[in-house]
PDB file of C-alpha atoms in Angstrom:
ATOM      1  CA  MET A  36       0.000   0.000   0.000  1.00 85.00           C
ATOM      2  CA  VAL A  37       1.172   3.551  -0.708  1.00 90.00           C
ATOM      3  CA  SER A  38       2.413   5.410   2.340  1.00 93.00           C
ATOM      4  CA  ASP A  39       0.559   8.376   3.787  1.00 91.00           C
ATOM      5  CA  SER A  40       3.512  10.671   3.141  1.00 94.00           C
ATOM      6  CA  THR A  41       3.634   9.678  -0.549  1.00 96.00           C
ATOM      7  CA  ILE A  42      -0.056  10.485  -0.972  1.00 95.00           C
ATOM      8  CA  ALA A  43       0.391  13.736   0.972  1.00 95.00           C
ATOM      9  CA  THR A  44       3.289  14.706  -1.289  1.00 96.00           C
ATOM     10  CA  ALA A  45       1.277  13.948  -4.426  1.00 96.00           C
ATOM     11  CA  ALA A  46      -1.676  15.958  -3.064  1.00 96.00           C
ATOM     12  CA  ALA A  47       0.561  18.891  -2.142  1.00 96.00           C
ATOM     13  CA  LEU A  48       2.175  18.844  -5.586  1.00 97.00           C
ATOM     14  CA  MET A  49      -1.177  18.700  -7.374  1.00 97.00           C
ATOM     15  CA  VAL A  50      -2.685  21.554  -5.377  1.00 97.00           C
ATOM     16  CA  THR A  51       0.488  23.625  -5.717  1.00 97.00           C
ATOM     17  CA  SER A  52       0.660  22.972  -9.455  1.00 97.00           C
ATOM     18  CA  SER A  53      -2.820  24.480  -9.853  1.00 97.00           C
ATOM     19  CA  LEU A  54      -1.479  27.924  -8.847  1.00 95.00           C
ATOM     20  CA  PRO A  55       0.273  28.723 -12.172  1.00 96.00           C
ATOM     21  CA  PHE A  56      -2.914  27.761 -14.034  1.00 97.00           C
ATOM     22  CA  TYR A  57      -4.951  30.152 -11.886  1.00 94.00           C
ATOM     23  CA  LEU A  58      -2.423  32.959 -12.240  1.00 93.00           C
ATOM     24  CA  TYR A  59      -2.133  32.657 -16.008  1.00 96.00           C
ATOM     25  CA  GLY A  60      -5.905  32.325 -16.382  1.00 94.00           C
ATOM     26  CA  ALA A  61      -6.354  35.504 -14.364  1.00 92.00           C
ATOM     27  CA  TRP A  62      -3.700  37.286 -16.394  1.00 93.00           C
ATOM     28  CA  ILE A  63      -5.537  36.436 -19.622  1.00 93.00           C
ATOM     29  CA  MET A  64      -8.656  38.211 -18.371  1.00 90.00           C
ATOM     30  CA  ILE A  65      -6.776  41.155 -16.874  1.00 90.00           C
ATOM     31  CA  ASP A  66      -4.740  41.659 -20.042  1.00 92.00           C
ATOM     32  CA  ALA A  67      -7.686  41.452 -22.464  1.00 87.00           C
ATOM     33  CA  GLU A  68      -9.072  44.792 -23.565  1.00 84.00           C
ATOM     34  CA  VAL A  69     -12.247  43.097 -24.786  1.00 77.00           C
ATOM     35  CA  VAL A  70     -13.455  39.709 -23.566  1.00 77.00           C
ATOM     36  CA  SER A  71     -14.476  37.892 -26.726  1.00 77.00           C
ATOM     37  CA  TRP A  72     -15.702  34.319 -26.781  1.00 79.00           C
ATOM     38  CA  ASP A  73     -12.222  33.182 -27.887  1.00 83.00           C
ATOM     39  CA  VAL A  74     -10.612  35.000 -24.947  1.00 85.00           C
ATOM     40  CA  LEU A  75     -13.108  33.434 -22.542  1.00 85.00           C
ATOM     41  CA  VAL A  76     -12.505  29.932 -23.914  1.00 87.00           C
ATOM     42  CA  TYR A  77      -8.729  30.451 -23.811  1.00 94.00           C
ATOM     43  CA  HIS A  78      -9.054  31.634 -20.179  1.00 93.00           C
ATOM     44  CA  LEU A  79     -11.101  28.560 -19.263  1.00 93.00           C
ATOM     45  CA  LYS A  80      -8.476  26.276 -20.849  1.00 97.00           C
ATOM     46  CA  PHE A  81      -6.211  27.271 -17.937  1.00 97.00           C
ATOM     47  CA  ILE A  82      -8.734  27.720 -15.145  1.00 96.00           C
ATOM     48  CA  PHE A  83     -10.377  24.319 -15.622  1.00 96.00           C
ATOM     49  CA  PRO A  84      -7.131  22.284 -15.300  1.00 98.00           C
ATOM     50  CA  GLY A  85      -6.284  24.361 -12.209  1.00 97.00           C
ATOM     51  CA  LEU A  86      -9.626  23.468 -10.668  1.00 96.00           C
ATOM     52  CA  VAL A  87      -9.173  19.804 -11.551  1.00 97.00           C
ATOM     53  CA  LEU A  88      -5.650  19.676 -10.101  1.00 97.00           C
ATOM     54  CA  ASN A  89      -6.964  21.267  -6.928  1.00 96.00           C
ATOM     55  CA  THR A  90     -10.235  19.357  -6.578  1.00 95.00           C
ATOM     56  CA  ILE A  91      -8.982  15.802  -7.133  1.00 97.00           C
ATOM     57  CA  PRO A  92      -6.828  15.729  -3.954  1.00 96.00           C
ATOM     58  CA  VAL A  93      -9.548  17.493  -1.978  1.00 94.00           C
ATOM     59  CA  VAL A  94     -12.248  14.986  -2.915  1.00 95.00           C
ATOM     60  CA  THR A  95     -10.181  11.792  -2.987  1.00 95.00           C
ATOM     61  CA  TRP A  96      -7.785  12.313  -0.082  1.00 92.00           C
ATOM     62  CA  MET A  97      -8.507  15.327   2.102  1.00 91.00           C
ATOM     63  CA  LEU A  98     -12.261  15.077   2.638  1.00 90.00           C
ATOM     64  CA  PRO A  99     -12.322  11.331   3.453  1.00 90.00           C
ATOM     65  CA  ARG A 100      -9.631  11.872   6.134  1.00 88.00           C
ATOM     66  CA  LEU A 101     -11.138  15.024   7.637  1.00 85.00           C
ATOM     67  CA  LEU A 102     -13.206  13.407  10.391  1.00 84.00           C
ATOM     68  CA  ASP A 103     -10.194  11.378  11.573  1.00 85.00           C
ATOM     69  CA  GLN A 104      -8.066  14.497  12.107  1.00 82.00           C
ATOM     70  CA  LEU A 105     -10.382  17.107  13.543  1.00 80.00           C
ATOM     71  CA  GLY A 106      -7.970  19.402  15.325  1.00 83.00           C
ATOM     72  CA  GLY A 107      -7.179  23.112  15.351  1.00 86.00           C
ATOM     73  CA  VAL A 108      -5.093  23.677  12.227  1.00 91.00           C
ATOM     74  CA  THR A 109      -6.832  20.953  10.220  1.00 91.00           C
ATOM     75  CA  VAL A 110     -10.248  22.397  10.972  1.00 92.00           C
ATOM     76  CA  LEU A 111      -9.105  25.882  10.013  1.00 95.00           C
ATOM     77  CA  HIS A 112      -7.589  24.496   6.793  1.00 95.00           C
ATOM     78  CA  ALA A 113     -10.892  22.745   5.975  1.00 93.00           C
ATOM     79  CA  ILE A 114     -12.968  25.841   6.745  1.00 94.00           C
ATOM     80  CA  LEU A 115     -10.778  28.021   4.527  1.00 96.00           C
ATOM     81  CA  GLY A 116     -10.961  25.487   1.697  1.00 95.00           C
ATOM     82  CA  LEU A 117     -14.724  25.092   1.978  1.00 95.00           C
ATOM     83  CA  GLN A 118     -15.125  28.866   2.056  1.00 97.00           C
ATOM     84  CA  ALA A 119     -13.065  29.082  -1.151  1.00 96.00           C
ATOM     85  CA  TYR A 120     -15.369  26.623  -2.904  1.00 96.00           C
ATOM     86  CA  ALA A 121     -18.460  28.415  -1.562  1.00 97.00           C
ATOM     87  CA  LEU A 122     -17.211  31.683  -3.029  1.00 97.00           C
ATOM     88  CA  LEU A 123     -16.468  29.949  -6.322  1.00 96.00           C
ATOM     89  CA  ALA A 124     -20.091  28.768  -6.407  1.00 96.00           C
ATOM     90  CA  PHE A 125     -21.179  32.340  -5.629  1.00 96.00           C
ATOM     91  CA  ALA A 126     -19.072  33.614  -8.550  1.00 94.00           C
ATOM     92  CA  LEU A 127     -20.651  31.044 -10.857  1.00 94.00           C
ATOM     93  CA  THR A 128     -24.113  32.414 -10.054  1.00 94.00           C
ATOM     94  CA  GLY A 129     -22.978  35.698 -11.556  1.00 93.00           C
ATOM     95  CA  ILE A 130     -20.992  34.415 -14.516  1.00 91.00           C
ATOM     96  CA  VAL A 131     -23.769  32.157 -15.800  1.00 92.00           C
ATOM     97  CA  ARG A 132     -26.186  35.076 -16.073  1.00 94.00           C
ATOM     98  CA  ILE A 133     -23.530  37.375 -17.576  1.00 91.00           C
ATOM     99  CA  LEU A 134     -22.723  34.740 -20.210  1.00 89.00           C
ATOM    100  CA  GLN A 135     -26.402  34.389 -21.097  1.00 92.00           C
ATOM    101  CA  VAL A 136     -26.961  38.112 -21.519  1.00 91.00           C
ATOM    102  CA  LYS A 137     -23.732  38.692 -23.458  1.00 87.00           C
ATOM    103  CA  ARG A 138     -24.519  35.708 -25.696  1.00 87.00           C
ATOM    104  CA  ASP A 139     -28.041  37.021 -26.360  1.00 89.00           C
ATOM    105  CA  ALA A 140     -26.573  40.446 -27.244  1.00 86.00           C
ATOM    106  CA  ASP A 141     -24.080  38.802 -29.641  1.00 84.00           C
ATOM    107  CA  LEU A 142     -21.159  40.342 -27.731  1.00 80.00           C
ATOM    108  CA  TYR A 143     -19.010  37.244 -28.018  1.00 78.00           C
ATOM    109  CA  ASP A 144     -19.266  36.916 -31.789  1.00 78.00           C
ATOM    110  CA  ASP A 145     -18.971  40.676 -32.384  1.00 76.00           C
ATOM    111  CA  PRO A 146     -16.987  42.055 -29.408  1.00 70.00           C
ATOM    112  CA  THR A 147     -16.288  45.360 -31.151  1.00 70.00           C
ATOM    113  CA  GLN A 148     -19.782  46.636 -30.354  1.00 73.00           C
ATOM    114  CA  ASP A 149     -19.589  49.692 -28.129  1.00 74.00           C
ATOM    115  CA  VAL A 150     -22.086  48.629 -25.469  1.00 77.00           C
ATOM    116  CA  ASP A 151     -22.165  49.389 -21.757  1.00 80.00           C
ATOM    117  CA  LEU A 152     -22.667  45.975 -20.137  1.00 78.00           C
ATOM    118  CA  ASN A 153     -24.847  47.471 -17.419  1.00 83.00           C
ATOM    119  CA  GLU A 154     -27.316  48.598 -20.107  1.00 86.00           C
ATOM    120  CA  LEU A 155     -27.871  45.036 -21.307  1.00 87.00           C
ATOM    121  CA  HIS A 156     -29.819  43.978 -18.231  1.00 91.00           C
ATOM    122  CA  PRO A 157     -30.937  45.775 -15.052  1.00 93.00           C
ATOM    123  CA  ASP A 158     -29.225  43.148 -12.859  1.00 94.00           C
ATOM    124  CA  MET A 159     -25.902  43.141 -14.745  1.00 90.00           C
ATOM    125  CA  SER A 160     -24.013  45.212 -12.159  1.00 91.00           C
ATOM    126  CA  ALA A 161     -25.158  42.851  -9.397  1.00 94.00           C
ATOM    127  CA  TRP A 162     -24.044  39.816 -11.385  1.00 93.00           C
ATOM    128  CA  ARG A 163     -20.694  41.398 -12.151  1.00 90.00           C
ATOM    129  CA  GLY A 164     -20.350  42.218  -8.455  1.00 92.00           C
ATOM    130  CA  ARG A 165     -21.041  38.581  -7.554  1.00 94.00           C
ATOM    131  CA  LEU A 166     -18.441  37.472 -10.045  1.00 91.00           C
ATOM    132  CA  ARG A 167     -15.789  39.847  -8.688  1.00 91.00           C
ATOM    133  CA  VAL A 168     -16.503  39.095  -5.023  1.00 95.00           C
ATOM    134  CA  GLY A 169     -16.668  35.357  -5.685  1.00 94.00           C
ATOM    135  CA  VAL A 170     -13.454  35.175  -7.688  1.00 92.00           C
ATOM    136  CA  PHE A 171     -11.534  37.448  -5.334  1.00 93.00           C
ATOM    137  CA  GLY A 172     -12.843  35.506  -2.327  1.00 95.00           C
ATOM    138  CA  TYR A 173     -12.026  32.163  -3.913  1.00 95.00           C
ATOM    139  CA  VAL A 174      -8.466  33.239  -4.639  1.00 93.00           C
ATOM    140  CA  LEU A 175      -8.011  34.725  -1.163  1.00 96.00           C
ATOM    141  CA  PHE A 176      -9.367  31.709   0.725  1.00 97.00           C
ATOM    142  CA  TRP A 177      -7.673  29.246  -1.642  1.00 97.00           C
ATOM    143  CA  PHE A 178      -4.338  30.951  -1.019  1.00 96.00           C
ATOM    144  CA  LEU A 179      -4.843  30.958   2.773  1.00 98.00           C
ATOM    145  CA  ALA A 180      -5.880  27.278   2.734  1.00 97.00           C
ATOM    146  CA  TRP A 181      -2.894  26.460   0.526  1.00 97.00           C
ATOM    147  CA  LEU A 182      -0.456  28.190   2.890  1.00 97.00           C
ATOM    148  CA  LEU A 183      -1.978  26.427   5.874  1.00 96.00           C
ATOM    149  CA  GLY A 184      -1.865  23.108   4.003  1.00 96.00           C
ATOM    150  CA  LEU A 185       1.827  23.595   3.234  1.00 96.00           C
ATOM    151  CA  TYR A 186       2.421  24.431   6.895  1.00 96.00           C
ATOM    152  CA  GLN A 187       0.701  21.204   7.910  1.00 94.00           C
ATOM    153  CA  TYR A 188       2.571  19.189   5.283  1.00 95.00           C
ATOM    154  CA  VAL A 189       5.974  20.504   6.368  1.00 96.00           C
ATOM    155  CA  GLY A 190       5.163  19.986  10.045  1.00 94.00           C
ATOM    156  CA  ARG A 191       3.787  16.479   9.650  1.00 92.00           C
ATOM    157  CA  TYR A 192       5.797  14.934   6.804  1.00 94.00           C
ATOM    158  CA  ILE A 193       9.084  16.816   6.545  1.00 94.00           C
ATOM    159  CA  LEU A 194       9.914  17.939  10.089  1.00 94.00           C
ATOM    160  CA  GLY A 195       7.580  15.583  11.842  1.00 79.00           C
TER     161      GLY A 195
END
């Protein structure tokens, strides 16, 4: 059977390797003057692998072991991680509606249209706010959970 430290190392490497995907995916959106459908798809080609690399260890290794290790730092790590995923879900409630409205207005096929997004739908600013808060919150809580996870890994498997 594979040792606990080998699995922990693989999980730490997978979660850590998701960071460059997130950073580059964010840079694509920050750098784009206009978010066309091609830009969005290109962005998602980096974000999705980052989410997969992060979620596989969470679902297959971290969550099943959580109840066996309920203690201070582990609980805080779990709360931060769950909060990150909750904020990601919150962001998705905004992005789905934004995508629908922009698709209906043909802004992905013809991104050169000079249209104020807030004029497309009365709730657009609220949806964009959800998206911003959700993404920023996800990144913040993911980063805090990641740092705490590395702290636990070093303490338990390297120094321990």
